[in-house]
Amino acid sequence: MLALINIIFIFLLAGPLLNIVRKFNHFVKKGNHLSDIWTVTLKKNILALLTLIVMEHVLTFIFYNSYYIMALVYSTLAIVAGWLLLAFLFYFIRKINSAAWIWFFYYVGQVLTLLVGLAIASSQSQSYGYIGLESYFTASAISLYYLSIAILFCSAGVAFLALITKPNTFKTHRKSFFHPTHKKPSRNMLEHYQAAGLSKQEIEAFRSQMADSRKQIINIEANFQKTAKMRAIEIRHNIVKVSKNYFKDIVEEPNRRLDASDFLINYLPQLDDLLEKYNEINSHVAKNKQSYLILEKSAQTIDQLSQEIVEDYLKFHSETYQELEDGLKLADRMLHNESNNQTNRFSQNSKKSKMDNFDMDDPFEELKELDNEGE
């Protein structure tokens, strides 16, 4: 009976562990900020893991359950902590170089961390047996200490390889679609910001804000391509191109950054977050009625946000459109006046021509001449 309970417990333990490692992998490959790792799904799985640990404590004290399972529980904490450290380190390595070979070392590191954790569990159960449970915690903490050192050392080697194999390490950086706002501004851009009236602190804040917006637009562009429904919304509003052009226009006119505050502070972050959550829910293998309702509502909100961005972009350029409209009206008025002048000139010339012709062809002229001759 106890053996069956232990087997069931191991299977229950595997569920939260798989979900946790999946969230870590998603963060490492697609996270834009360190806070992206702390998602609702991760919180739920960590809570489930802690609940299982408490249950195992109860079973151990009441039924004298297997102390190997107890050792496995504490080793699980060491494994999760090792994966977390590995995720943070490779998140920064990915910022240096996102080459495909980096993920080989990342997955190898996860497997080795798991194997070391299982080895720790086996050694603990043999060494401590029925000695107090605090012994397991102490042994796991010591094991985690050495495991962390190994992870740091190996990750440092991978980071060094990533740095020296980075394509642009020894080359001049090419200009991308976006100006690289996360780097030191060039003299021309610095003069551009200063000419716009920005102080040193305002320049730093502006560049930091634009760097975040740039990452959000890149993430939005990628997430729009993951499902057919999102691609349809993107095509309908042409939202990626609008956002990129809006970004460039704000950089060109940094003194108008407050006019674009809704776009930078509200619309972009919300759209980025909604697309990320939509794709996450849509990727679930099993969905219920509520899942489909949430997806539908999210799609409608994404569509509305896209429309809001387009309207905000048009509002940002409303002065230009007004100037163009005024110019068209002025040109139309000038053309209309010119047309009237030409019509008037044609009418006057026509009248004069008719009078001239009338004088030339006066039917009474010959009678006048005959009267003169008779006199």
Short mmCIF file of N, CA and C in Angstrom, two decimals, residues 176-181 189 192-193 206 210 213-214 217 240-254 260 263-264 268 313 316-317:
data_model
loop_
_atom_site.label_atom_id
_atom_site.label_comp_id
_atom_site.label_asym_id
_atom_site.label_seq_id
_atom_site.Cartn_x
_atom_site.Cartn_y
_atom_site.Cartn_z
N SER A 176 19.99 48.76 -37.78
CA SER A 176 18.76 47.99 -37.90
C SER A 176 17.60 48.93 -38.20
N PHE A 177 16.43 48.36 -38.30
CA PHE A 177 15.25 49.21 -38.58
C PHE A 177 15.09 50.24 -37.47
N PHE A 178 15.29 49.78 -36.22
CA PHE A 178 15.21 50.69 -35.09
C PHE A 178 16.59 51.22 -34.75
N HIS A 179 16.63 52.46 -34.31
CA HIS A 179 17.88 52.99 -33.79
C HIS A 179 18.21 52.28 -32.48
N PRO A 180 19.45 51.79 -32.29
CA PRO A 180 19.79 51.03 -31.08
C PRO A 180 19.82 51.92 -29.84
N THR A 181 18.66 52.16 -29.26
CA THR A 181 18.56 53.10 -28.16
C THR A 181 19.18 52.57 -26.87
N MET A 189 22.76 61.91 -32.73
CA MET A 189 21.51 61.72 -31.99
C MET A 189 21.51 62.54 -30.70
N HIS A 192 20.73 65.87 -31.61
CA HIS A 192 19.32 65.91 -32.00
C HIS A 192 18.42 66.03 -30.77
N TYR A 193 18.71 65.24 -29.72
CA TYR A 193 17.93 65.31 -28.50
C TYR A 193 18.09 66.66 -27.80
N PHE A 206 14.18 59.07 -21.78
CA PHE A 206 13.57 58.87 -23.09
C PHE A 206 14.14 57.64 -23.78
N MET A 210 12.20 54.21 -24.85
CA MET A 210 12.18 53.75 -26.24
C MET A 210 12.81 52.38 -26.40
N SER A 213 10.09 50.03 -25.45
CA SER A 213 9.08 50.00 -26.52
C SER A 213 9.58 49.21 -27.72
N ARG A 214 10.85 49.34 -28.03
CA ARG A 214 11.43 48.60 -29.15
C ARG A 214 11.30 47.09 -28.93
N ILE A 217 7.68 46.01 -29.39
CA ILE A 217 7.25 45.94 -30.79
C ILE A 217 7.79 44.68 -31.46
N VAL A 240 1.78 46.32 -37.06
CA VAL A 240 3.23 46.25 -36.85
C VAL A 240 3.92 47.39 -37.59
N LYS A 241 3.54 47.61 -38.84
CA LYS A 241 4.14 48.69 -39.62
C LYS A 241 3.80 50.05 -39.02
N VAL A 242 2.56 50.20 -38.57
CA VAL A 242 2.15 51.46 -37.93
C VAL A 242 2.97 51.70 -36.67
N SER A 243 3.15 50.66 -35.86
CA SER A 243 3.91 50.81 -34.61
C SER A 243 5.36 51.16 -34.89
N LYS A 244 5.96 50.52 -35.89
CA LYS A 244 7.35 50.83 -36.22
C LYS A 244 7.51 52.27 -36.71
N ASN A 245 6.59 52.70 -37.55
CA ASN A 245 6.66 54.08 -38.04
C ASN A 245 6.38 55.09 -36.93
N TYR A 246 5.46 54.74 -36.05
CA TYR A 246 5.17 55.59 -34.89
C TYR A 246 6.42 55.72 -34.02
N PHE A 247 7.09 54.61 -33.80
CA PHE A 247 8.33 54.59 -33.03
C PHE A 247 9.37 55.54 -33.64
N LYS A 248 9.57 55.41 -34.94
CA LYS A 248 10.56 56.25 -35.64
C LYS A 248 10.18 57.73 -35.57
N ASP A 249 8.89 58.02 -35.70
CA ASP A 249 8.44 59.41 -35.65
C ASP A 249 8.66 60.03 -34.27
N ILE A 250 8.47 59.22 -33.21
CA ILE A 250 8.71 59.72 -31.85
C ILE A 250 10.19 60.01 -31.64
N VAL A 251 11.05 59.15 -32.18
CA VAL A 251 12.50 59.39 -32.08
C VAL A 251 12.87 60.66 -32.84
N GLU A 252 12.21 60.90 -33.97
CA GLU A 252 12.50 62.10 -34.75
C GLU A 252 12.02 63.36 -34.03
N GLU A 253 10.95 63.25 -33.25
CA GLU A 253 10.41 64.40 -32.53
C GLU A 253 10.28 64.07 -31.03
N PRO A 254 11.40 63.95 -30.34
CA PRO A 254 11.35 63.55 -28.92
C PRO A 254 10.64 64.56 -28.02
N ALA A 260 2.61 61.13 -27.37
CA ALA A 260 2.57 59.69 -27.66
C ALA A 260 2.60 58.85 -26.39
N PHE A 263 0.47 55.66 -26.34
CA PHE A 263 1.06 54.60 -27.16
C PHE A 263 2.20 53.90 -26.42
N LEU A 264 3.09 54.68 -25.81
CA LEU A 264 4.28 54.12 -25.18
C LEU A 264 3.98 53.46 -23.84
N LEU A 268 1.11 49.84 -26.09
CA LEU A 268 2.14 48.83 -26.43
C LEU A 268 2.29 47.76 -25.35
N TYR A 313 -1.95 57.07 -33.73
CA TYR A 313 -0.94 57.45 -34.72
C TYR A 313 -1.46 58.57 -35.62
N PHE A 316 -1.50 61.75 -33.71
CA PHE A 316 -0.14 62.29 -33.57
C PHE A 316 0.23 63.11 -34.80
N HIS A 317 -0.28 62.70 -35.97
CA HIS A 317 0.04 63.40 -37.23
C HIS A 317 -1.11 64.29 -37.70
#
